[in-house]
mmCIF file of C-alpha atoms and ligand atoms in Angstrom:
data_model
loop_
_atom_site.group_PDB
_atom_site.id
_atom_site.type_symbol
_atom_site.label_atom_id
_atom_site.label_comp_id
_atom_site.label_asym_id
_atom_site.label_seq_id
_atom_site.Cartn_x
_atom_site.Cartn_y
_atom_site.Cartn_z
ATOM 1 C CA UNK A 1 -3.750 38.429 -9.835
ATOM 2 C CA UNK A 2 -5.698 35.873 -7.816
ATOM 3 C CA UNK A 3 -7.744 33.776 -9.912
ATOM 4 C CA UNK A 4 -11.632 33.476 -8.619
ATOM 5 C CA UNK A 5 -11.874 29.330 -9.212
ATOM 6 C CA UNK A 6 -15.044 26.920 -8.235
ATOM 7 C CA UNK A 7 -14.384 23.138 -9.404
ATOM 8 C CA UNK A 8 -15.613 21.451 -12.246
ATOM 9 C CA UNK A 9 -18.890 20.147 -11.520
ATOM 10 C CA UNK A 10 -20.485 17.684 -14.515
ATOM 11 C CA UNK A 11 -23.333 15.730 -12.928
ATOM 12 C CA UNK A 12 -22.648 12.495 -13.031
ATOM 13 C CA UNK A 13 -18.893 12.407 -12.892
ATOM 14 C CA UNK A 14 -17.137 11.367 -9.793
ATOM 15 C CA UNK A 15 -14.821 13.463 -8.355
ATOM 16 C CA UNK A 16 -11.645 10.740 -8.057
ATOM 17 C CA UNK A 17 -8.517 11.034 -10.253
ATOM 18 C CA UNK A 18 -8.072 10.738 -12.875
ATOM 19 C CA UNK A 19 -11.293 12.857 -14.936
ATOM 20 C CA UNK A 20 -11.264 11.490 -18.037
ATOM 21 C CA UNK A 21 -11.550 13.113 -21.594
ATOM 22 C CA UNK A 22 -11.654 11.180 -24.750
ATOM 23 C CA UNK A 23 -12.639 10.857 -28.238
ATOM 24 C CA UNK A 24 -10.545 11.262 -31.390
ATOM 25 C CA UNK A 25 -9.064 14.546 -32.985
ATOM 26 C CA UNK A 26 -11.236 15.105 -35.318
ATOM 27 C CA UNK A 27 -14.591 14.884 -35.944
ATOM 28 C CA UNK A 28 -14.435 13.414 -39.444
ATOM 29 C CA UNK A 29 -18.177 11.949 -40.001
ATOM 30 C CA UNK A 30 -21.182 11.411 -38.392
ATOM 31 C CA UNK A 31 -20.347 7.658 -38.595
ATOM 32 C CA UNK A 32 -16.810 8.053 -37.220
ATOM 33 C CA UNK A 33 -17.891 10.205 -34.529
ATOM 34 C CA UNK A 34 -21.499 7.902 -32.972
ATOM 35 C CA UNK A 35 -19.240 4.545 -33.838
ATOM 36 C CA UNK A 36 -15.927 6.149 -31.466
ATOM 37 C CA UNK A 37 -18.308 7.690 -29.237
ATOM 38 C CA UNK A 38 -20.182 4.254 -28.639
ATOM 39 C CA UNK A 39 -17.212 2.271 -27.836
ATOM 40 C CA UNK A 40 -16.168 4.632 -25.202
ATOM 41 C CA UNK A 41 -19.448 5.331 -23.722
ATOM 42 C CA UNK A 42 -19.131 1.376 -23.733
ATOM 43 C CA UNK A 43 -15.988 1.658 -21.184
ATOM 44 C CA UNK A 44 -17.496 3.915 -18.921
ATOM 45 C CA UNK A 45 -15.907 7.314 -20.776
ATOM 46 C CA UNK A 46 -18.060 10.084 -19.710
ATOM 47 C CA UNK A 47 -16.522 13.176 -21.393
ATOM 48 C CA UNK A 48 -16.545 12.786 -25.010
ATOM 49 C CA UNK A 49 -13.718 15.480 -27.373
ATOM 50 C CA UNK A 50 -13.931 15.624 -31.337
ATOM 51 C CA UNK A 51 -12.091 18.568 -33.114
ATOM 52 C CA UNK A 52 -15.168 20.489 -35.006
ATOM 53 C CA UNK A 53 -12.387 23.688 -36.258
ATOM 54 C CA UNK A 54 -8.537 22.190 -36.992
ATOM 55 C CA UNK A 55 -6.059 24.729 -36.243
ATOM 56 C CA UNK A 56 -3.417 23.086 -39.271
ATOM 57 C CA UNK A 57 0.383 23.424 -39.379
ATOM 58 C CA UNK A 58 -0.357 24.189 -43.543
ATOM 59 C CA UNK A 59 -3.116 24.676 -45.279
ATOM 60 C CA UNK A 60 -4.433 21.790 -47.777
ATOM 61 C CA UNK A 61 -4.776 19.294 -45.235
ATOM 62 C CA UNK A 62 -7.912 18.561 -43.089
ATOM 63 C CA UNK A 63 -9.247 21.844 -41.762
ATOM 64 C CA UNK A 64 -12.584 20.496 -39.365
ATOM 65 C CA UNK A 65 -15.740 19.217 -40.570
ATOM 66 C CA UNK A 66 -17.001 23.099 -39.575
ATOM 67 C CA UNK A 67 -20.787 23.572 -37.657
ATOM 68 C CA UNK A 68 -22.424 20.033 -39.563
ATOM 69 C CA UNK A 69 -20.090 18.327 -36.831
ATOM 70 C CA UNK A 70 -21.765 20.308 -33.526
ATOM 71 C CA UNK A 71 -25.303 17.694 -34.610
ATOM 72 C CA UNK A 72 -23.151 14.861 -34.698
ATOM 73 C CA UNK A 73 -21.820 16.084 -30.776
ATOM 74 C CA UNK A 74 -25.356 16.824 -29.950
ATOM 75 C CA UNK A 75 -26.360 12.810 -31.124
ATOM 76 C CA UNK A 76 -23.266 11.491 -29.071
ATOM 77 C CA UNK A 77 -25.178 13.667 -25.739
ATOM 78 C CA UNK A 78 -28.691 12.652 -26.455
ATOM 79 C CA UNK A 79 -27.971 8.587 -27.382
ATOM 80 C CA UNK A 80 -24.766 8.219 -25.197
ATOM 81 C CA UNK A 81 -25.925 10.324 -22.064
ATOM 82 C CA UNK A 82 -21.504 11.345 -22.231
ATOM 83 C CA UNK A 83 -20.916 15.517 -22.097
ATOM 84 C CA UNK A 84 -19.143 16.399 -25.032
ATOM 85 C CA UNK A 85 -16.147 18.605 -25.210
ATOM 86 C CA UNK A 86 -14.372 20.448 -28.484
ATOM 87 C CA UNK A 87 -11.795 23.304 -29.202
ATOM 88 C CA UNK A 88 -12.943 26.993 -29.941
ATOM 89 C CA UNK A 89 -10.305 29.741 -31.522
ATOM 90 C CA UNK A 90 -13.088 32.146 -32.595
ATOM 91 C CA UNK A 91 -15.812 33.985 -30.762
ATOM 92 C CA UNK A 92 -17.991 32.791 -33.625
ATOM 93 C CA UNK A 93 -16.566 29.263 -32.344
ATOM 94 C CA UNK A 94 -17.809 30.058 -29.088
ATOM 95 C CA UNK A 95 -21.315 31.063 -30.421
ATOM 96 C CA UNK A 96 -21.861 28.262 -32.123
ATOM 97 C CA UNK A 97 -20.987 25.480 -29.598
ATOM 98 C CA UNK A 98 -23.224 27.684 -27.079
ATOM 99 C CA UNK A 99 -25.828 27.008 -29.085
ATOM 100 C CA UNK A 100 -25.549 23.588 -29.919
ATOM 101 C CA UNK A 101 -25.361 23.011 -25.990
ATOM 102 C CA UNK A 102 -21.552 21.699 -26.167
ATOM 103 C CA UNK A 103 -20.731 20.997 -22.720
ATOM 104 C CA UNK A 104 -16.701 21.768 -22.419
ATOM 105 C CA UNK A 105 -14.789 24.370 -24.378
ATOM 106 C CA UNK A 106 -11.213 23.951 -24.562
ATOM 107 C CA UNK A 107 -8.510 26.455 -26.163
ATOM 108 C CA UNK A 108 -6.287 25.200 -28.391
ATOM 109 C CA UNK A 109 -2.224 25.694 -27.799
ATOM 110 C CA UNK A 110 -1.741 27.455 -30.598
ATOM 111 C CA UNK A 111 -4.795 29.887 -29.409
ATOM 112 C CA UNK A 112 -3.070 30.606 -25.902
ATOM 113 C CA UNK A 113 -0.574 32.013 -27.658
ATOM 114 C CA UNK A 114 -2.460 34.558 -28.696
ATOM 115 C CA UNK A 115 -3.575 37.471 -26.026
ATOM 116 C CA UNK A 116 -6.054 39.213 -28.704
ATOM 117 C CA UNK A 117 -7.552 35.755 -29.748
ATOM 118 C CA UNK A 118 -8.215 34.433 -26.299
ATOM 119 C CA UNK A 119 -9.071 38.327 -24.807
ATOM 120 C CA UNK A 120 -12.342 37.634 -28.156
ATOM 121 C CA UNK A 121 -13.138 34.205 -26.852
ATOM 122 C CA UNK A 122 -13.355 36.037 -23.072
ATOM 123 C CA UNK A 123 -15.801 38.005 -24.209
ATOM 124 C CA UNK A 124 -17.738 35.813 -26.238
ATOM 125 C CA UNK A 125 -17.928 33.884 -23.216
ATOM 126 C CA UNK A 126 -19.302 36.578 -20.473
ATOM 127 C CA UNK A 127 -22.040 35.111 -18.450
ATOM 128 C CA UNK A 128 -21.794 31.504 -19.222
ATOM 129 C CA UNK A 129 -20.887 29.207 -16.418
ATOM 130 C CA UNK A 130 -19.568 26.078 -18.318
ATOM 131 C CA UNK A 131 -16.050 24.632 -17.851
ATOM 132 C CA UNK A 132 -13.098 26.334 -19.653
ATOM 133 C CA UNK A 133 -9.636 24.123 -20.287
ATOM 134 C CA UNK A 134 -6.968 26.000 -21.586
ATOM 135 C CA UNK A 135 -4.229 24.135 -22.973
ATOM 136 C CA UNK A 136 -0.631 25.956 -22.537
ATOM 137 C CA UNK A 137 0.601 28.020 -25.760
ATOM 138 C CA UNK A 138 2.855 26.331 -27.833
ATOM 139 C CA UNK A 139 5.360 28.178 -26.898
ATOM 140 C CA UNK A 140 6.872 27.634 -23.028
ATOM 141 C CA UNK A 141 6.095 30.909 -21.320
ATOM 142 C CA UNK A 142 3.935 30.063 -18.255
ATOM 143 C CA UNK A 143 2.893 34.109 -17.818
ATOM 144 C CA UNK A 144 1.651 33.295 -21.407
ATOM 145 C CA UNK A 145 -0.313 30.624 -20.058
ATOM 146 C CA UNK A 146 -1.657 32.307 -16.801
ATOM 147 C CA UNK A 147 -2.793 35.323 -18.810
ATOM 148 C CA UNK A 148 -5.118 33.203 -20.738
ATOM 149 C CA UNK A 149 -6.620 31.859 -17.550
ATOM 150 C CA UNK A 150 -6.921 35.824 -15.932
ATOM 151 C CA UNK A 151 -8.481 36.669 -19.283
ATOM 152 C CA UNK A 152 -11.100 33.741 -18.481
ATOM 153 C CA UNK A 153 -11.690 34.697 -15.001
ATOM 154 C CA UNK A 154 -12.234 38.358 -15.753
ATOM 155 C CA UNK A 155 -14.904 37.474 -18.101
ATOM 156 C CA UNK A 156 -16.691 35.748 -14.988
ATOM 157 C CA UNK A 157 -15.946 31.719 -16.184
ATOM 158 C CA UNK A 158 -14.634 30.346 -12.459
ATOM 159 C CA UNK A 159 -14.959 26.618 -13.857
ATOM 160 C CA UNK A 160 -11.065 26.708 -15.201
ATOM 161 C CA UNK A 161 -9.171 23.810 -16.102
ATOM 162 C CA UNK A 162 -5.057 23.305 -17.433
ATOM 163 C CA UNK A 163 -4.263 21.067 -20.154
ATOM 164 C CA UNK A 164 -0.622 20.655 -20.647
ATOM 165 C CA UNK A 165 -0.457 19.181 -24.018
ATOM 166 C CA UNK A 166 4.082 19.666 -24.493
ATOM 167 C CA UNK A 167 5.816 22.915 -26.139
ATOM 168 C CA UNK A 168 7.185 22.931 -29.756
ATOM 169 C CA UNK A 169 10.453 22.166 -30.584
ATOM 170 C CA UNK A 170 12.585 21.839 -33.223
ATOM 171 C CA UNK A 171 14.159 18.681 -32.000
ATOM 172 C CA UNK A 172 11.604 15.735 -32.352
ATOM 173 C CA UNK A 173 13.634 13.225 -31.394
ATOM 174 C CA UNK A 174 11.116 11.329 -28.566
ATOM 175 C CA UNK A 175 8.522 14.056 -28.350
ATOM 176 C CA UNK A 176 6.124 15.556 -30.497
ATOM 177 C CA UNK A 177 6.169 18.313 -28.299
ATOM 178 C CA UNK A 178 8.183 18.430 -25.129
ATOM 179 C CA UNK A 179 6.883 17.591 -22.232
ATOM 180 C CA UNK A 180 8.780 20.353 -20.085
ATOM 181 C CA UNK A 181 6.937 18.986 -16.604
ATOM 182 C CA UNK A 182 8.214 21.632 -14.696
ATOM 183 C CA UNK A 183 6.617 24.196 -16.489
ATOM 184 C CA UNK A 184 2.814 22.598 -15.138
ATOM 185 C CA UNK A 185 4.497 21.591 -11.789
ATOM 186 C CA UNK A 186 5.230 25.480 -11.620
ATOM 187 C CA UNK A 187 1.502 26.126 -12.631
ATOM 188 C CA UNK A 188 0.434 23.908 -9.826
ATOM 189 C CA UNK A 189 2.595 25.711 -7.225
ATOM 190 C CA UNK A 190 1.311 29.226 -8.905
ATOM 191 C CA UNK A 191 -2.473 28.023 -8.525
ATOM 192 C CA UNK A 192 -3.017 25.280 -6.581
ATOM 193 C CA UNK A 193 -6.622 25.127 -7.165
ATOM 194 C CA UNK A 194 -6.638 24.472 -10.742
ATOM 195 C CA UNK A 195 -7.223 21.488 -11.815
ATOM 196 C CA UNK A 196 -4.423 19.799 -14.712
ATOM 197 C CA UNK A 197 -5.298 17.509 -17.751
ATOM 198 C CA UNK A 198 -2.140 16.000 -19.111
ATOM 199 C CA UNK A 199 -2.779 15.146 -22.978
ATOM 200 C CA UNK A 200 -0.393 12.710 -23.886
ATOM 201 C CA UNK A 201 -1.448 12.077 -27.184
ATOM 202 C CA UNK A 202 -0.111 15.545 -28.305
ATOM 203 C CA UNK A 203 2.863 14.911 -26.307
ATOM 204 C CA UNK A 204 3.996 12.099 -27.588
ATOM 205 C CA UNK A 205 2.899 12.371 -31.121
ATOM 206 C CA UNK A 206 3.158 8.499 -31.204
ATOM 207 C CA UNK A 207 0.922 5.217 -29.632
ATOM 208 C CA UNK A 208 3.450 3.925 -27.904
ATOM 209 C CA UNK A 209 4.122 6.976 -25.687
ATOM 210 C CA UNK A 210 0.605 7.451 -24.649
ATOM 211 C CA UNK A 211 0.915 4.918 -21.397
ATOM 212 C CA UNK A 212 3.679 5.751 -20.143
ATOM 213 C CA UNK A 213 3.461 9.501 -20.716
ATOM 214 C CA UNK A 214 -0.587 8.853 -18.265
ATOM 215 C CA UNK A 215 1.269 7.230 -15.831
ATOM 216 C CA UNK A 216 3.780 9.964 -15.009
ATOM 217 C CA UNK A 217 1.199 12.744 -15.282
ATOM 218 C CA UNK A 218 -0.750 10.695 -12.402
ATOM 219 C CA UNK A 219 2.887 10.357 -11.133
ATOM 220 C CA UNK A 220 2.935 13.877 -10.454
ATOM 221 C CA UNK A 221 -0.325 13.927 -9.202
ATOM 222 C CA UNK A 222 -2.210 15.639 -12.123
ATOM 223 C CA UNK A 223 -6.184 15.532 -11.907
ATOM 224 C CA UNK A 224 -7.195 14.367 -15.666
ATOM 225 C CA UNK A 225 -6.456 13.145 -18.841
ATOM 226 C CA UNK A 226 -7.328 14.575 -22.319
ATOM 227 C CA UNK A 227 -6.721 11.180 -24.791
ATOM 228 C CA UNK A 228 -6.984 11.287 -28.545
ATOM 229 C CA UNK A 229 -9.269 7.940 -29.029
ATOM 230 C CA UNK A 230 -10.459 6.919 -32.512
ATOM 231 C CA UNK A 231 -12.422 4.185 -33.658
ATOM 232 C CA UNK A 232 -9.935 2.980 -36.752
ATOM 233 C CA UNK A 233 -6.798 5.243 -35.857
ATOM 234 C CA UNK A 234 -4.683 3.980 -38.904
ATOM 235 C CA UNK A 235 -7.662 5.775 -41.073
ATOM 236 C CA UNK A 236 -7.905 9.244 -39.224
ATOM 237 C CA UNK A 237 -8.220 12.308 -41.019
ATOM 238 C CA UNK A 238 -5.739 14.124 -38.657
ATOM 239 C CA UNK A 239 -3.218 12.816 -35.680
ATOM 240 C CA UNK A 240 -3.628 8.915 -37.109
ATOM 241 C CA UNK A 241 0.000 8.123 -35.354
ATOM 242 C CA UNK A 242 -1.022 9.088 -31.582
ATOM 243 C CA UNK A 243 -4.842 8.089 -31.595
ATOM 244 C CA UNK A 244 -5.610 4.698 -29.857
ATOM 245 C CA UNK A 245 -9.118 2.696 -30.035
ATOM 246 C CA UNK A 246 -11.050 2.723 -27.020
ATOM 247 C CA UNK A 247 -10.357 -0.911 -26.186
ATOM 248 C CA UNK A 248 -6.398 -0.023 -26.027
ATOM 249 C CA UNK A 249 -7.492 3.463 -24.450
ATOM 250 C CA UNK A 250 -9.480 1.124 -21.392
ATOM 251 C CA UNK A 251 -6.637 -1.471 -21.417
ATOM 252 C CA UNK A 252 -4.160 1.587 -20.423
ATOM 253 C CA UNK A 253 -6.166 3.578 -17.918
ATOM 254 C CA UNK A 254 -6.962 0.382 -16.304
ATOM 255 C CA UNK A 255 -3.050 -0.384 -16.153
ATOM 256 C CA UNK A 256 -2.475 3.468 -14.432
ATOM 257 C CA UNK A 257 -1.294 2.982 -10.721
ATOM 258 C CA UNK A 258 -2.816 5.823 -8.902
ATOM 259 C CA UNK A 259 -0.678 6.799 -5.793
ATOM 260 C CA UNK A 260 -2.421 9.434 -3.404
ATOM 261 C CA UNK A 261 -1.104 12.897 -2.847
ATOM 262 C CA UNK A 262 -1.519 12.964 0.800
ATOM 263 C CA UNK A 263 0.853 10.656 3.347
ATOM 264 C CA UNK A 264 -0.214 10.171 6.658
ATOM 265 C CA UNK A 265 2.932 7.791 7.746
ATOM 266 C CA UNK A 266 4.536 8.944 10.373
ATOM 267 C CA UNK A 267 8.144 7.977 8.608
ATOM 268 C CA UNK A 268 7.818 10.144 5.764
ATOM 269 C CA UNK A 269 7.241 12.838 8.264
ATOM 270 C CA UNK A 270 11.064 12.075 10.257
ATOM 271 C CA UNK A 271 12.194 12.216 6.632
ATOM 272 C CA UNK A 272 11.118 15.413 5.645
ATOM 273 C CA UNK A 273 12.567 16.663 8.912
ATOM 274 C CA UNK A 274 16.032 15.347 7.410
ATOM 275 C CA UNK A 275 15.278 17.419 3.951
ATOM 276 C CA UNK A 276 14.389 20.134 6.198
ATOM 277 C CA UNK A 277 17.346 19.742 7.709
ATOM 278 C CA UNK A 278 19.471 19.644 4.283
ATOM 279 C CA UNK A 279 18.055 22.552 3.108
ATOM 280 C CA UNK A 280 18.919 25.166 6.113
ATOM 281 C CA UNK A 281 22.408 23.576 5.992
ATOM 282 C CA UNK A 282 22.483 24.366 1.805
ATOM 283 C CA UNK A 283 21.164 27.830 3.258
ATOM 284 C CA UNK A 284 24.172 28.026 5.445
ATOM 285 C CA UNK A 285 26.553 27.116 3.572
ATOM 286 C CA UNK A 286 25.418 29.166 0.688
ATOM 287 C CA UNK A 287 25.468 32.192 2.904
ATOM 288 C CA UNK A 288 28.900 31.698 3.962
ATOM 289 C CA UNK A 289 30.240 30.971 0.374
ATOM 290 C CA UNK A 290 28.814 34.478 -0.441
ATOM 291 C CA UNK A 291 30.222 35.709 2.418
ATOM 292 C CA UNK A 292 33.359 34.716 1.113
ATOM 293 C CA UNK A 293 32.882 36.151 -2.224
ATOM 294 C CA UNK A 294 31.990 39.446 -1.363
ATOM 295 C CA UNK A 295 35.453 39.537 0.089
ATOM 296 C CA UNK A 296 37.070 38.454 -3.081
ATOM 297 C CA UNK A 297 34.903 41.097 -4.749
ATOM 298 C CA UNK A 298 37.038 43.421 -2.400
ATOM 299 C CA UNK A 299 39.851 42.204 -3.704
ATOM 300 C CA UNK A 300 39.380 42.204 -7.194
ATOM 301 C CA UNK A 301 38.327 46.189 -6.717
ATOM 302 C CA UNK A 302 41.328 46.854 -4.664
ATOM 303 C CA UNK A 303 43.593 45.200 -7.423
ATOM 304 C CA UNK A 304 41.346 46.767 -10.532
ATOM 305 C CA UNK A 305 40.185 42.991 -11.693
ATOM 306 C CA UNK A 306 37.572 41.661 -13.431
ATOM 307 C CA UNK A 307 35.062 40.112 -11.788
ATOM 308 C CA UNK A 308 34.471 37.212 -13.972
ATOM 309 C CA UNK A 309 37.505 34.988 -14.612
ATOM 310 C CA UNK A 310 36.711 32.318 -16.783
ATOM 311 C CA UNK A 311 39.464 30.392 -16.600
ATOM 312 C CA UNK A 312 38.046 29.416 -12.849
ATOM 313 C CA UNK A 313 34.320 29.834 -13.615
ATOM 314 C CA UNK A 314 35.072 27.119 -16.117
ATOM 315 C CA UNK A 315 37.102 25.038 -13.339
ATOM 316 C CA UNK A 316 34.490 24.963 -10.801
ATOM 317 C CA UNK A 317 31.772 23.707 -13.397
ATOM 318 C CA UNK A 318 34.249 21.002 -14.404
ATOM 319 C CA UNK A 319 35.049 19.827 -11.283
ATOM 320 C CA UNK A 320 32.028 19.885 -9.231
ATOM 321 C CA UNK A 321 30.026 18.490 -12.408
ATOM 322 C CA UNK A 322 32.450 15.138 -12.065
ATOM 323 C CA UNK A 323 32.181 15.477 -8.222
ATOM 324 C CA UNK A 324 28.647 15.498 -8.590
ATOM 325 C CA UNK A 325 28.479 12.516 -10.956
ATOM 326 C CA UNK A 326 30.636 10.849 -8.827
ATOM 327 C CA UNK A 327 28.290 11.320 -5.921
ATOM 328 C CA UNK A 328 25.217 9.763 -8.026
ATOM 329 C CA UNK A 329 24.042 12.595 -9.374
ATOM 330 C CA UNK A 330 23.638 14.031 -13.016
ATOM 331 C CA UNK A 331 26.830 15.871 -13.563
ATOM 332 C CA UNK A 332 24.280 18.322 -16.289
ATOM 333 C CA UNK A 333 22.414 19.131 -12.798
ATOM 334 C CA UNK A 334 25.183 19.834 -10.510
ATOM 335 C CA UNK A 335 26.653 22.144 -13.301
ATOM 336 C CA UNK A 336 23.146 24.143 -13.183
ATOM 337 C CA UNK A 337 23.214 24.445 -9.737
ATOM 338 C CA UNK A 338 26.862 25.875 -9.910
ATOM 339 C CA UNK A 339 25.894 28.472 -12.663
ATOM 340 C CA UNK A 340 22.972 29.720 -10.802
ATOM 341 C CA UNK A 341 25.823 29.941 -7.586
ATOM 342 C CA UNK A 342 27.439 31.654 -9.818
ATOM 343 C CA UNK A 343 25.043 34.058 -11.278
ATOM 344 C CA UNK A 344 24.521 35.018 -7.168
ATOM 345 C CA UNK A 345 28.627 35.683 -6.667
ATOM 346 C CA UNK A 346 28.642 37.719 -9.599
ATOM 347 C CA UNK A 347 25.581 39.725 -8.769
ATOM 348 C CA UNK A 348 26.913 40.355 -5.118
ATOM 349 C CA UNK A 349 30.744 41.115 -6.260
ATOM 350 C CA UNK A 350 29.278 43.554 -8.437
ATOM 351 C CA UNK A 351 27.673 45.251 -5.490
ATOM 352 C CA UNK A 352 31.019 45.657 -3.596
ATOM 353 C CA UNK A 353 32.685 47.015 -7.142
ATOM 354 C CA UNK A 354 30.117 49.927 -7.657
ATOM 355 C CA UNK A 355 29.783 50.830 -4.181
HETATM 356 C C1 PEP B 1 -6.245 18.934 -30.439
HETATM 357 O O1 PEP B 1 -6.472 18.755 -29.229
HETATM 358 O O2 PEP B 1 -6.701 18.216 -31.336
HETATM 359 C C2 PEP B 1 -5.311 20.007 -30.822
HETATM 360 C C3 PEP B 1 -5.374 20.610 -32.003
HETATM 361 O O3 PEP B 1 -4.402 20.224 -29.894
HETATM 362 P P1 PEP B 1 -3.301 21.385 -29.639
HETATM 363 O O4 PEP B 1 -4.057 22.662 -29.535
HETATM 364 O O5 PEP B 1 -2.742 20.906 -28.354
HETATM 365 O O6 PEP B 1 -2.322 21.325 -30.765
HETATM 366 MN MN1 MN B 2 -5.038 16.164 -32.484
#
């Protein structure tokens, strides 16, 4: 389905990379929230997010302040002049925030995951023309993800935004939640007019990984960035270990190198007629490699084999993985490139058998 998209238009708010959201997890009290909110209104942040309704791994902890928080947003519009932005799971969610004016909805990750959730929050939200961010389901199933969008759309909401905020894992290593870029690069190719927030404080789980974790996002030429901000971080009700103040917050986003998407030199041009080049030789060659097969598959039916043979399946990634590495590559990535040849033979050998 084609997704009927007009940009997000805030008055105020120029439209350069990177859009800027920020403001700490949670809203925790009225003095946490106008103190955060000051100091970033102070470095020119003009999109202000506090959590109102905590979606919580277990219960017990920190669930949301609840409706008392939506005045505190409404004091950070009226005596910072910033649009304020929080998370809705509910329809009720989305009733309340409409009438407390709240400028930006966003879904939360664990929300996208859910078709009948989001499907309420659609409806909730028929006839209101305020921008929609929809962060990806914790889970890494892009359909997942583009269904929540449709649902969005069909309800008539055209101002949609992406935030890619990582996918759950078991392994925590480095991430909090992986960052699986080509999952939103594959979004971006899908639906190029949607605009993409990278939050890197959800990400990263950790301080440290918020700068580097902007800079790649910009790297790949994402539009915004959804930061977790906080006015005493060490002291937060939720998320203390990835929230930044708003002085570090300014001292990284003015440290972001911001390359541009387009190129107009005339050399990158004669070297994208070389990968052009590349790729209708890999085209070629595959072709004739398959070629090749097919007449092995002839064989093996002929002779009553089996069509896979380990032993030499297992050769080929061996040796073309140490090839590869030898070559400068990652051996891991010339052995996925070989299994997905692979997959191909088999699925064309298996032709010639059953014919
Ligand atoms: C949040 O933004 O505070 C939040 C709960 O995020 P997520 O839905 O990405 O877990
Ligand atoms: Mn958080």
């Amino acid at each position: 389905m084609e997704l009927d998209l007009k940009p997000i238009e805030l008055a105020g708010i120029e439209k350069k990379r990177p859009m800027i959201i920020a403001g700490p997890c949670s809203a925790e009290t009225e003095e946490q929230v106008m103190d955060t909110a000051t100091m970033l209104a102070n470095k020119g942040i003009k999109i202000f997010r506090a959590g109102i309704w905590k979606p919580r791994t277990k219960p017990g902890g920190f669930e949301g302040i609840g409706v008392d928080g939506l005045a505190w947003l409404k004091r950070v519009k009226q005596e910072t002049g910033m649009y304020v932005a929080t998370e809705v799971a509910t329809a009720k969610h989305v009733y309340e925030c409409l009438k407390a004016g709240i400028d930006v909805l966003w879904i939360g990750a664990r929300t996208t995951a859910n078709p009948f959730a989001v499907q309420e929050i659609a409806d909730a939200l028929k006839g209101v023309d305020i921008p929609i961010l929809i962060k990806n389901p914790v889970n890494p199933d892009l359909e997942l993800w583009i269904g929540a969008f449709e649902r969005i759309n069909n309800a008539g909401l055209k101002q949609l935004g992406a935030i890619h905020r990582g996918f759950s894992s078991y392994d925590k290593k480095i991430y909090r939640n992986l960052p699986q870029w080509h999952i939103p690069i594959e979004l971006r190719r899908r639906i190029p007019e949607l605009p993409i927030f990278c939050d890197p404080s959800h990400i990263g789980g950790k301080r440290e990984l918020v700068a580097p974790l902007c800079q790649q996002a910009m790297d790949l030429g994402f539009d915004g960035l959804i930061v977790e901000s906080h006015c005493n971080p060490d002291c937060a009700w939720s998320d203390a270990a990835q929230q930044v103040t708003p002085d570090v917050l300014d001292y990284i986003l003015n440290l972001l190198v911001i390359r541009k998407e387009t190129q107009t030199t005339e050399n990158l041009g004669e070297l994208r007629n070389q990968i052009d080049d590349c790729d209708n030789e890999i085209i070629e060659v595959l072709a004739k490699r398959m070629r090749v097969c097919r007449e092995i598959g002839t064989f093996k039916k002929e002779h009553d084999m089996t069509i896979l043979q380990t032993g030499r399946y297992n050769e080929i990634l061996d040796k073309r993985g140490a090839q590869g590495s030898l070559c400068g590559m990652d051996s891991e990535f010339i052995k996925k490139v070989f299994e997905a040849i692979h997959e191909e033979s088999v699925r064309q050998q298996m032709e010639i058998i059953n014919k």
